[in-house]
PDB file of C-alpha atoms in Angstrom:
ATOM      1  CA  MET F  10      -0.116   0.077  -0.015  1.00  0.00           C
ATOM      2  CA  GLY F  11       1.380   3.035  -1.062  1.00  0.00           C
ATOM      3  CA  TRP F  12       2.233   6.019  -3.584  1.00  0.00           C
ATOM      4  CA  LYS F  13       2.972   4.585  -7.549  1.00  0.00           C
ATOM      5  CA  PRO F  14       3.732   6.346  -9.862  1.00  0.00           C
ATOM      6  CA  ILE F  15       1.456   5.956 -13.162  1.00  0.00           C
ATOM      7  CA  HIS F  16       4.210   4.055 -15.102  1.00  0.00           C
ATOM      8  CA  GLU F  17       6.728   1.531 -13.955  1.00  0.00           C
ATOM      9  CA  ALA F  18       9.836   3.848 -14.853  1.00  0.00           C
ATOM     10  CA  HIS F  19       7.856   7.362 -14.504  1.00  0.00           C
ATOM     11  CA  ALA F  20       5.103   9.573 -13.350  1.00  0.00           C
ATOM     12  CA  ILE F  21       4.689  11.309 -16.729  1.00  0.00           C
ATOM     13  CA  ASP F  22       1.050  11.540 -18.051  1.00  0.00           C
ATOM     14  CA  ARG F  23       1.883  14.002 -21.051  1.00  0.00           C
ATOM     15  CA  VAL F  24       4.275  16.509 -21.867  1.00  0.00           C
ATOM     16  CA  ARG F  25       3.699  19.705 -24.098  1.00  0.00           C
ATOM     17  CA  ILE F  26       6.201  22.332 -25.473  1.00  0.00           C
ATOM     18  CA  LEU F  27       5.162  25.756 -26.758  1.00  0.00           C
ATOM     19  CA  VAL F  28       7.400  28.303 -28.778  1.00  0.00           C
ATOM     20  CA  GLN F  29       5.555  31.552 -29.391  1.00  0.00           C
ATOM     21  CA  PHE F  30       6.465  33.950 -32.049  1.00  0.00           C
ATOM     22  CA  ASN F  31       6.968  37.962 -30.816  1.00  0.00           C
ATOM     23  CA  SER F  32       4.413  38.449 -34.022  1.00  0.00           C
ATOM     24  CA  PRO F  33       1.879  36.659 -36.288  1.00  0.00           C
ATOM     25  CA  LEU F  34       3.402  34.591 -39.057  1.00  0.00           C
ATOM     26  CA  THR F  35       1.555  35.603 -42.181  1.00  0.00           C
ATOM     27  CA  ASP F  36      -0.435  32.907 -44.342  1.00  0.00           C
ATOM     28  CA  LYS F  37       2.495  32.577 -46.747  1.00  0.00           C
ATOM     29  CA  ILE F  38       5.612  32.057 -44.602  1.00  0.00           C
ATOM     30  CA  LEU F  39       3.076  30.114 -42.314  1.00  0.00           C
ATOM     31  CA  THR F  40       2.131  27.633 -45.272  1.00  0.00           C
ATOM     32  CA  LYS F  41       5.871  27.104 -45.935  1.00  0.00           C
ATOM     33  CA  ALA F  42       7.479  27.021 -42.608  1.00  0.00           C
ATOM     34  CA  ALA F  43       5.076  24.167 -41.910  1.00  0.00           C
ATOM     35  CA  ALA F  44       5.492  22.541 -45.147  1.00  0.00           C
ATOM     36  CA  PRO F  45       8.660  20.042 -44.058  1.00  0.00           C
ATOM     37  CA  ALA F  46       6.357  18.618 -41.559  1.00  0.00           C
ATOM     38  CA  THR F  47       2.872  18.486 -43.067  1.00  0.00           C
ATOM     39  CA  SER F  48       4.446  17.286 -46.476  1.00  0.00           C
ATOM     40  CA  LYS F  49       5.325  14.473 -44.881  1.00  0.00           C
ATOM     41  CA  PHE F  50       3.166  13.707 -41.818  1.00  0.00           C
ATOM     42  CA  GLN F  51       2.734  10.114 -42.447  1.00  0.00           C
ATOM     43  CA  GLU F  52       6.624   9.372 -42.824  1.00  0.00           C
ATOM     44  CA  LEU F  53       7.079  11.385 -39.810  1.00  0.00           C
ATOM     45  CA  GLY F  54       4.561   8.587 -37.958  1.00  0.00           C
ATOM     46  CA  PHE F  55       1.469  11.383 -37.857  1.00  0.00           C
ATOM     47  CA  GLU F  56      -2.417   9.617 -38.913  1.00  0.00           C
ATOM     48  CA  GLN F  57      -4.009  12.908 -39.274  1.00  0.00           C
ATOM     49  CA  LEU F  58      -3.081  16.566 -40.871  1.00  0.00           C
ATOM     50  CA  LEU F  59      -5.610  18.882 -40.122  1.00  0.00           C
ATOM     51  CA  ARG F  60      -6.626  22.103 -40.523  1.00  0.00           C
ATOM     52  CA  ALA F  61      -6.145  24.782 -37.318  1.00  0.00           C
ATOM     53  CA  GLU F  62      -7.413  27.733 -36.034  1.00  0.00           C
ATOM     54  CA  SER F  63      -5.483  30.887 -35.624  1.00  0.00           C
ATOM     55  CA  THR F  64      -4.314  32.429 -32.605  1.00  0.00           C
ATOM     56  CA  ILE F  65      -5.259  36.205 -33.890  1.00  0.00           C
ATOM     57  CA  GLN F  66      -8.103  37.340 -31.825  1.00  0.00           C
ATOM     58  CA  GLY F  67     -10.643  38.991 -34.361  1.00  0.00           C
ATOM     59  CA  PHE F  68     -13.994  40.433 -34.023  1.00  0.00           C
ATOM     60  CA  MET F  69     -17.616  40.464 -36.096  1.00  0.00           C
ATOM     61  CA  ILE F  70     -20.488  43.350 -36.347  1.00  0.00           C
ATOM     62  CA  SER F  71     -23.547  41.760 -36.562  1.00  0.00           C
ATOM     63  CA  VAL F  72     -26.713  43.965 -37.177  1.00  0.00           C
ATOM     64  CA  GLN F  73     -29.354  41.163 -35.613  1.00  0.00           C
ATOM     65  CA  PRO F  74     -30.083  40.756 -32.593  1.00  0.00           C
ATOM     66  CA  GLY F  75     -28.701  37.994 -30.359  1.00  0.00           C
ATOM     67  CA  PRO F  76     -25.137  36.878 -29.397  1.00  0.00           C
ATOM     68  CA  ILE F  77     -22.492  36.901 -32.185  1.00  0.00           C
ATOM     69  CA  VAL F  78     -20.226  33.688 -33.097  1.00  0.00           C
ATOM     70  CA  PRO F  79     -17.272  34.642 -34.082  1.00  0.00           C
ATOM     71  CA  GLU F  80     -15.672  33.445 -37.409  1.00  0.00           C
ATOM     72  CA  ILE F  81     -12.254  31.626 -36.518  1.00  0.00           C
ATOM     73  CA  ALA F  82     -10.068  31.468 -39.329  1.00  0.00           C
ATOM     74  CA  GLN F  83      -8.218  28.188 -40.336  1.00  0.00           C
ATOM     75  CA  ASN F  84      -4.712  29.195 -40.972  1.00  0.00           C
ATOM     76  CA  GLY F  85      -2.628  26.944 -39.595  1.00  0.00           C
ATOM     77  CA  TRP F  86      -1.860  22.694 -39.584  1.00  0.00           C
ATOM     78  CA  VAL F  87      -2.410  20.050 -36.558  1.00  0.00           C
ATOM     79  CA  LEU F  88      -0.634  16.462 -36.801  1.00  0.00           C
ATOM     80  CA  LYS F  89      -2.377  14.257 -34.864  1.00  0.00           C
ATOM     81  CA  ARG F  90      -1.246  10.558 -34.144  1.00  0.00           C
ATOM     82  CA  SER F  91      -3.796   7.901 -31.813  1.00  0.00           C
ATOM     83  CA  SER F  92      -3.528   4.455 -30.602  1.00  0.00           C
ATOM     84  CA  ALA F  93      -6.366   2.748 -29.586  1.00  0.00           C
ATOM     85  CA  GLY F  94      -8.742   5.683 -30.470  1.00  0.00           C
ATOM     86  CA  VAL F  95      -6.735   7.669 -27.978  1.00  0.00           C
ATOM     87  CA  LEU F  96      -4.566  10.817 -28.785  1.00  0.00           C
ATOM     88  CA  THR F  97      -1.303  10.564 -28.066  1.00  0.00           C
ATOM     89  CA  GLU F  98       0.587  12.776 -30.454  1.00  0.00           C
ATOM     90  CA  GLU F  99      -0.010  16.152 -31.783  1.00  0.00           C
ATOM     91  CA  ALA F 100       2.168  18.927 -33.507  1.00  0.00           C
ATOM     92  CA  GLY F 101       0.784  22.728 -34.245  1.00  0.00           C
ATOM     93  CA  PHE F 102       1.757  24.864 -36.632  1.00  0.00           C
ATOM     94  CA  ARG F 103      -0.477  27.897 -36.138  1.00  0.00           C
ATOM     95  CA  ASP F 104       0.398  31.493 -37.022  1.00  0.00           C
ATOM     96  CA  GLY F 105       1.548  32.881 -33.286  1.00  0.00           C
ATOM     97  CA  VAL F 106       2.918  29.786 -32.049  1.00  0.00           C
ATOM     98  CA  PHE F 107       4.399  26.163 -32.494  1.00  0.00           C
ATOM     99  CA  GLY F 108       3.335  23.793 -30.203  1.00  0.00           C
ATOM    100  CA  TYR F 109       3.686  19.780 -29.770  1.00  0.00           C
ATOM    101  CA  MET F 110       2.141  17.295 -27.112  1.00  0.00           C
ATOM    102  CA  SER F 111       3.147  13.980 -26.318  1.00  0.00           C
ATOM    103  CA  THR F 112       1.655  11.479 -24.338  1.00  0.00           C
ATOM    104  CA  GLU F 113       4.356   8.981 -24.697  1.00  0.00           C
ATOM    105  CA  TYR F 114       7.231   9.756 -22.422  1.00  0.00           C
ATOM    106  CA  GLY F 115      10.809   6.967 -22.371  1.00  0.00           C
ATOM    107  CA  ARG F 116      13.606   9.588 -21.616  1.00  0.00           C
ATOM    108  CA  TRP F 117      14.260  13.419 -22.648  1.00  0.00           C
ATOM    109  CA  GLU F 118      16.402  12.646 -24.952  1.00  0.00           C
ATOM    110  CA  ASN F 119      14.146  10.609 -27.125  1.00  0.00           C
ATOM    111  CA  LEU F 120      10.877  13.211 -26.720  1.00  0.00           C
ATOM    112  CA  ALA F 121      13.642  16.366 -27.905  1.00  0.00           C
ATOM    113  CA  THR F 122      14.394  14.536 -30.831  1.00  0.00           C
ATOM    114  CA  ARG F 123      11.178  13.679 -31.864  1.00  0.00           C
ATOM    115  CA  PHE F 124      10.355  17.368 -31.028  1.00  0.00           C
ATOM    116  CA  TRP F 125      13.431  18.256 -33.068  1.00  0.00           C
ATOM    117  CA  ASP F 126      13.005  16.245 -36.060  1.00  0.00           C
ATOM    118  CA  VAL F 127       8.955  17.674 -36.381  1.00  0.00           C
ATOM    119  CA  PHE F 128       9.954  21.696 -35.631  1.00  0.00           C
ATOM    120  CA  GLU F 129      13.372  22.165 -36.498  1.00  0.00           C
ATOM    121  CA  SER F 130      13.382  22.879 -40.624  1.00  0.00           C
ATOM    122  CA  SER F 131      10.162  25.026 -39.849  1.00  0.00           C
ATOM    123  CA  LEU F 132      11.563  26.934 -37.107  1.00  0.00           C
ATOM    124  CA  SER F 133      14.447  27.742 -38.800  1.00  0.00           C
ATOM    125  CA  ILE F 134      12.101  29.124 -41.740  1.00  0.00           C
ATOM    126  CA  ALA F 135      10.056  31.291 -39.084  1.00  0.00           C
ATOM    127  CA  LEU F 136      12.537  32.699 -37.692  1.00  0.00           C
ATOM    128  CA  ASP F 137      13.892  34.541 -40.684  1.00  0.00           C
ATOM    129  CA  SER F 138      11.062  36.196 -40.261  1.00  0.00           C
ATOM    130  CA  VAL F 139      10.020  36.533 -36.637  1.00  0.00           C
ATOM    131  CA  ASP F 140      11.759  36.213 -33.470  1.00  0.00           C
ATOM    132  CA  ILE F 141      10.196  33.543 -29.943  1.00  0.00           C
ATOM    133  CA  SER F 142       9.365  35.874 -27.220  1.00  0.00           C
ATOM    134  CA  SER F 143       8.544  32.589 -25.127  1.00  0.00           C
ATOM    135  CA  ILE F 144       9.155  28.965 -24.810  1.00  0.00           C
ATOM    136  CA  LYS F 145       7.357  27.102 -22.421  1.00  0.00           C
ATOM    137  CA  LEU F 146       7.583  23.549 -21.760  1.00  0.00           C
ATOM    138  CA  GLU F 147       5.245  21.613 -19.083  1.00  0.00           C
ATOM    139  CA  TYR F 148       4.530  18.426 -17.546  1.00  0.00           C
ATOM    140  CA  TRP F 149       1.751  16.162 -15.937  1.00  0.00           C
ATOM    141  CA  ASP F 150       2.869  14.001 -13.377  1.00  0.00           C
ATOM    142  CA  ARG F 151       0.409  11.361 -11.520  1.00  0.00           C
ATOM    143  CA  PHE F 152       0.524   9.314  -8.917  1.00  0.00           C
ATOM    144  CA  VAL F 153      -2.352   6.899  -7.362  1.00  0.00           C
ATOM    145  CA  PHE F 154      -2.538   5.304  -3.765  1.00  0.00           C
ATOM    146  CA  ASP F 155      -2.417   1.792  -3.625  1.00  0.00           C
ATOM    147  CA  GLY F 156      -5.403   1.845  -0.541  1.00  0.00           C
ATOM    148  CA  GLN F 157      -8.248   3.790   0.869  1.00  0.00           C
ATOM    149  CA  PRO F 158      -8.365   7.102  -0.043  1.00  0.00           C
ATOM    150  CA  ALA F 159      -8.943   8.069   3.379  1.00  0.00           C
ATOM    151  CA  SER F 160      -5.374   6.677   4.233  1.00  0.00           C
ATOM    152  CA  ALA F 161      -4.214   8.362   1.082  1.00  0.00           C
ATOM    153  CA  ASN F 162      -1.303  10.602   3.256  1.00  0.00           C
ATOM    154  CA  LEU F 163       0.207  13.180   0.808  1.00  0.00           C
ATOM    155  CA  ARG F 164       3.443  13.478   3.388  1.00  0.00           C
ATOM    156  CA  ASP F 165       4.655   9.743   2.019  1.00  0.00           C
ATOM    157  CA  LEU F 166       4.811  11.360  -1.128  1.00  0.00           C
ATOM    158  CA  LEU F 167       5.398  15.347  -0.998  1.00  0.00           C
ATOM    159  CA  VAL F 168       8.481  16.879   0.744  1.00  0.00           C
ATOM    160  CA  THR F 169       6.464  19.762   1.905  1.00  0.00           C
ATOM    161  CA  VAL F 170       3.094  20.817   1.796  1.00  0.00           C
ATOM    162  CA  ASP F 171       1.693  24.153   1.543  1.00  0.00           C
ATOM    163  CA  PRO F 172       0.843  25.146   4.806  1.00  0.00           C
ATOM    164  CA  VAL F 173      -2.671  26.581   4.535  1.00  0.00           C
ATOM    165  CA  ILE F 174      -3.207  22.766   3.551  1.00  0.00           C
ATOM    166  CA  PRO F 175      -5.308  21.188   6.772  1.00  0.00           C
ATOM    167  CA  GLU F 176      -3.197  18.696   8.230  1.00  0.00           C
ATOM    168  CA  SER F 177      -6.966  16.330   7.795  1.00  0.00           C
ATOM    169  CA  ALA F 178      -6.422  16.868   4.240  1.00  0.00           C
ATOM    170  CA  VAL F 179      -2.926  16.352   3.626  1.00  0.00           C
ATOM    171  CA  THR F 180      -3.198  13.143   5.312  1.00  0.00           C
ATOM    172  CA  GLY F 181      -6.630  12.047   3.160  1.00  0.00           C
ATOM    173  CA  ALA F 182      -9.485  13.296   4.583  1.00  0.00           C
ATOM    174  CA  ALA F 183     -10.226  15.597   1.649  1.00  0.00           C
ATOM    175  CA  LEU F 184      -9.177  16.688  -1.298  1.00  0.00           C
ATOM    176  CA  TRP F 185      -7.479  20.049  -2.074  1.00  0.00           C
ATOM    177  CA  HIS F 186      -5.470  21.658  -4.988  1.00  0.00           C
ATOM    178  CA  SER F 187      -2.455  23.749  -3.941  1.00  0.00           C
ATOM    179  CA  HIS F 188      -1.188  26.743  -6.736  1.00  0.00           C
ATOM    180  CA  SER F 189       2.234  28.172  -6.671  1.00  0.00           C
ATOM    181  CA  GLY F 190       4.410  30.397  -8.938  1.00  0.00           C
ATOM    182  CA  TRP F 191       7.213  32.569  -8.585  1.00  0.00           C
ATOM    183  CA  PHE F 192       9.280  34.600 -11.257  1.00  0.00           C
ATOM    184  CA  GLU F 193      13.345  33.824 -11.762  1.00  0.00           C
ATOM    185  CA  ASN F 194      16.264  34.848 -14.072  1.00  0.00           C
ATOM    186  CA  HIS F 195      17.958  33.342 -16.339  1.00  0.00           C
ATOM    187  CA  ASN F 196      21.065  34.979 -18.842  1.00  0.00           C
ATOM    188  CA  GLU F 197      18.859  38.617 -18.080  1.00  0.00           C
ATOM    189  CA  ASN F 198      15.602  36.869 -19.207  1.00  0.00           C
ATOM    190  CA  VAL F 199      12.715  36.053 -16.794  1.00  0.00           C
ATOM    191  CA  VAL F 200      11.619  32.686 -16.064  1.00  0.00           C
ATOM    192  CA  LEU F 201       8.056  32.095 -14.857  1.00  0.00           C
ATOM    193  CA  VAL F 202       7.792  28.821 -13.144  1.00  0.00           C
ATOM    194  CA  ASN F 203       4.524  27.264 -11.939  1.00  0.00           C
ATOM    195  CA  ARG F 204       3.554  24.153  -9.627  1.00  0.00           C
ATOM    196  CA  ASN F 205      -0.039  22.832  -9.192  1.00  0.00           C
ATOM    197  CA  ILE F 206      -0.838  20.148  -7.000  1.00  0.00           C
ATOM    198  CA  ASP F 207      -4.174  18.468  -7.506  1.00  0.00           C
ATOM    199  CA  VAL F 208      -5.630  15.499  -5.079  1.00  0.00           C
ATOM    200  CA  ILE F 209      -8.648  14.157  -6.369  1.00  0.00           C
ATOM    201  CA  ASP F 210     -10.771  10.876  -6.557  1.00  0.00           C
ATOM    202  CA  GLU F 211     -11.133   8.869  -9.757  1.00  0.00           C
ATOM    203  CA  PRO F 212     -13.591   6.207 -10.293  1.00  0.00           C
ATOM    204  CA  SER F 213     -12.019   2.320 -11.083  1.00  0.00           C
ATOM    205  CA  ALA F 214     -13.557  -1.351 -10.699  1.00  0.00           C
ATOM    206  CA  GLU F 215     -12.522  -0.977  -7.205  1.00  0.00           C
ATOM    207  CA  GLY F 216     -14.150   1.582  -6.011  1.00  0.00           C
ATOM    208  CA  PRO F 217     -12.834   5.440  -5.825  1.00  0.00           C
ATOM    209  CA  ARG F 218      -8.614   5.490  -5.949  1.00  0.00           C
ATOM    210  CA  ARG F 219      -6.707   8.674  -4.352  1.00  0.00           C
ATOM    211  CA  HIS F 220      -4.579  10.444  -6.901  1.00  0.00           C
ATOM    212  CA  CYS F 221      -1.949  12.700  -7.236  1.00  0.00           C
ATOM    213  CA  ASN F 222      -1.455  15.494 -10.309  1.00  0.00           C
ATOM    214  CA  ILE F 223       1.667  17.486 -10.533  1.00  0.00           C
ATOM    215  CA  PHE F 224       1.500  19.934 -13.031  1.00  0.00           C
ATOM    216  CA  THR F 225       4.903  21.547 -13.879  1.00  0.00           C
ATOM    217  CA  LEU F 226       5.432  25.000 -15.895  1.00  0.00           C
ATOM    218  CA  VAL F 227       8.641  26.414 -16.761  1.00  0.00           C
ATOM    219  CA  GLU F 228       8.404  29.393 -19.306  1.00  0.00           C
ATOM    220  CA  LEU F 229      11.683  31.613 -20.063  1.00  0.00           C
ATOM    221  CA  ARG F 230       9.916  34.935 -21.200  1.00  0.00           C
ATOM    222  CA  ALA F 231      13.211  36.605 -23.801  1.00  0.00           C
ATOM    223  CA  ALA F 232      13.956  39.780 -22.680  1.00  0.00           C
ATOM    224  CA  LYS F 233      15.749  39.579 -25.987  1.00  0.00           C
ATOM    225  CA  ALA F 234      14.128  37.696 -28.440  1.00  0.00           C
ATOM    226  CA  ILE F 235      15.670  34.245 -29.976  1.00  0.00           C
ATOM    227  CA  ASP F 236      16.106  34.529 -33.049  1.00  0.00           C
ATOM    228  CA  ASN F 237      17.669  30.801 -34.061  1.00  0.00           C
ATOM    229  CA  VAL F 238      17.120  27.246 -33.853  1.00  0.00           C
ATOM    230  CA  GLN F 239      20.192  26.694 -31.279  1.00  0.00           C
ATOM    231  CA  ASN F 240      19.236  29.578 -29.117  1.00  0.00           C
ATOM    232  CA  CYS F 241      16.010  27.743 -28.867  1.00  0.00           C
ATOM    233  CA  LYS F 242      17.154  24.289 -28.113  1.00  0.00           C
ATOM    234  CA  THR F 243      19.861  25.584 -25.129  1.00  0.00           C
ATOM    235  CA  THR F 244      16.629  27.330 -23.603  1.00  0.00           C
ATOM    236  CA  LEU F 245      14.691  24.030 -23.880  1.00  0.00           C
ATOM    237  CA  GLU F 246      17.309  22.555 -22.215  1.00  0.00           C
ATOM    238  CA  HIS F 247      17.163  24.628 -19.215  1.00  0.00           C
ATOM    239  CA  LEU F 248      13.949  24.478 -19.181  1.00  0.00           C
ATOM    240  CA  HIS F 249      13.739  20.820 -18.979  1.00  0.00           C
ATOM    241  CA  ARG F 250      16.206  20.987 -15.965  1.00  0.00           C
ATOM    242  CA  ARG F 251      14.735  23.747 -13.780  1.00  0.00           C
ATOM    243  CA  SER F 252      11.414  21.748 -14.488  1.00  0.00           C
ATOM    244  CA  LEU F 253      12.832  18.295 -13.218  1.00  0.00           C
ATOM    245  CA  ALA F 254      14.876  20.196 -10.497  1.00  0.00           C
ATOM    246  CA  LEU F 255      11.179  21.280  -9.302  1.00  0.00           C
ATOM    247  CA  PHE F 256       9.767  18.558  -9.251  1.00  0.00           C
ATOM    248  CA  GLY F 257      12.185  16.484  -7.893  1.00  0.00           C
ATOM    249  CA  SER F 258      12.727  18.703  -5.008  1.00  0.00           C
ATOM    250  CA  SER F 259       9.111  18.245  -4.546  1.00  0.00           C
ATOM    251  CA  LEU F 260       9.037  14.240  -4.185  1.00  0.00           C
ATOM    252  CA  ALA F 261       9.901  12.446  -0.968  1.00  0.00           C
ATOM    253  CA  GLU F 262      13.650  10.624  -1.575  1.00  0.00           C
ATOM    254  CA  ALA F 263      11.775   7.302  -2.210  1.00  0.00           C
ATOM    255  CA  GLN F 264       9.968   8.596  -4.614  1.00  0.00           C
ATOM    256  CA  ARG F 265      12.477   9.891  -6.696  1.00  0.00           C
ATOM    257  CA  ASN F 266      14.520   6.729  -6.037  1.00  0.00           C
ATOM    258  CA  ASN F 267      11.167   5.223  -7.369  1.00  0.00           C
ATOM    259  CA  ILE F 268      11.452   6.805 -10.371  1.00  0.00           C
ATOM    260  CA  GLY F 269      15.347   6.880 -10.820  1.00  0.00           C
ATOM    261  CA  LEU F 270      15.139  10.664 -10.788  1.00  0.00           C
ATOM    262  CA  ASN F 271      19.167  12.047  -9.008  1.00  0.00           C
ATOM    263  CA  LEU F 272      17.965  15.414  -7.972  1.00  0.00           C
ATOM    264  CA  ALA F 273      21.507  16.176  -7.974  1.00  0.00           C
ATOM    265  CA  ASP F 274      21.968  16.077 -11.558  1.00  0.00           C
ATOM    266  CA  TYR F 275      19.641  19.040 -11.968  1.00  0.00           C
ATOM    267  CA  LEU F 276      20.658  20.839  -9.312  1.00  0.00           C
ATOM    268  CA  GLN F 277      24.173  21.865 -11.132  1.00  0.00           C
TER     269      GLN F 277
END
């Protein structure tokens, strides 16, 4: 009985990377930038190629009474791959942001290689016309308690818990949510660090199961715009290390050992 990660080797439910531009791409440039991926989406392992919504907020003027339903321009593309009817991977090329999501995680090196296989050429083309204003890395991790929910003590999973959470909730008597965020500096850039913890009950064949979902977000907001792929790669590696340091420092040592996370590797 105790807390266990959702996978044998790690607790990661999904990962998302978002690359934001300092101004929207024109339709012509977006089409050109997305082409290296859209032209061979099946070769890259994706099953679907769909049009995507614009990230530009528009408005409509209507002479008819009643609510206005805006028309959203579809000027980008989304590549999707599923397994057993469940979305497992998505790559999006929109005018203001390129984004990637995966629910299949083995090692960071493998995920980063996959991201660059899909996006490197596209980003290189886009960066001839715009700069990157921010890069965001998000992790969703999940642990499940093997036992009665009321016995799910979060102190067996987490090193520290927000002191405003009642002790009775921490030790399993109630569900709770905690949100923490702050700003740091990295090479004269602002970095947003965010950690959310959700303690919830999910149904199962054996009855309700207590889950602890940990959301970790690290976003670099560039003081000087990122204008080449190599700088983007360096930034993403920093975000990965900072994210793992934050996640690892949140977990009890026994839990870090369970998933093979050596905290010292990410605190250097």
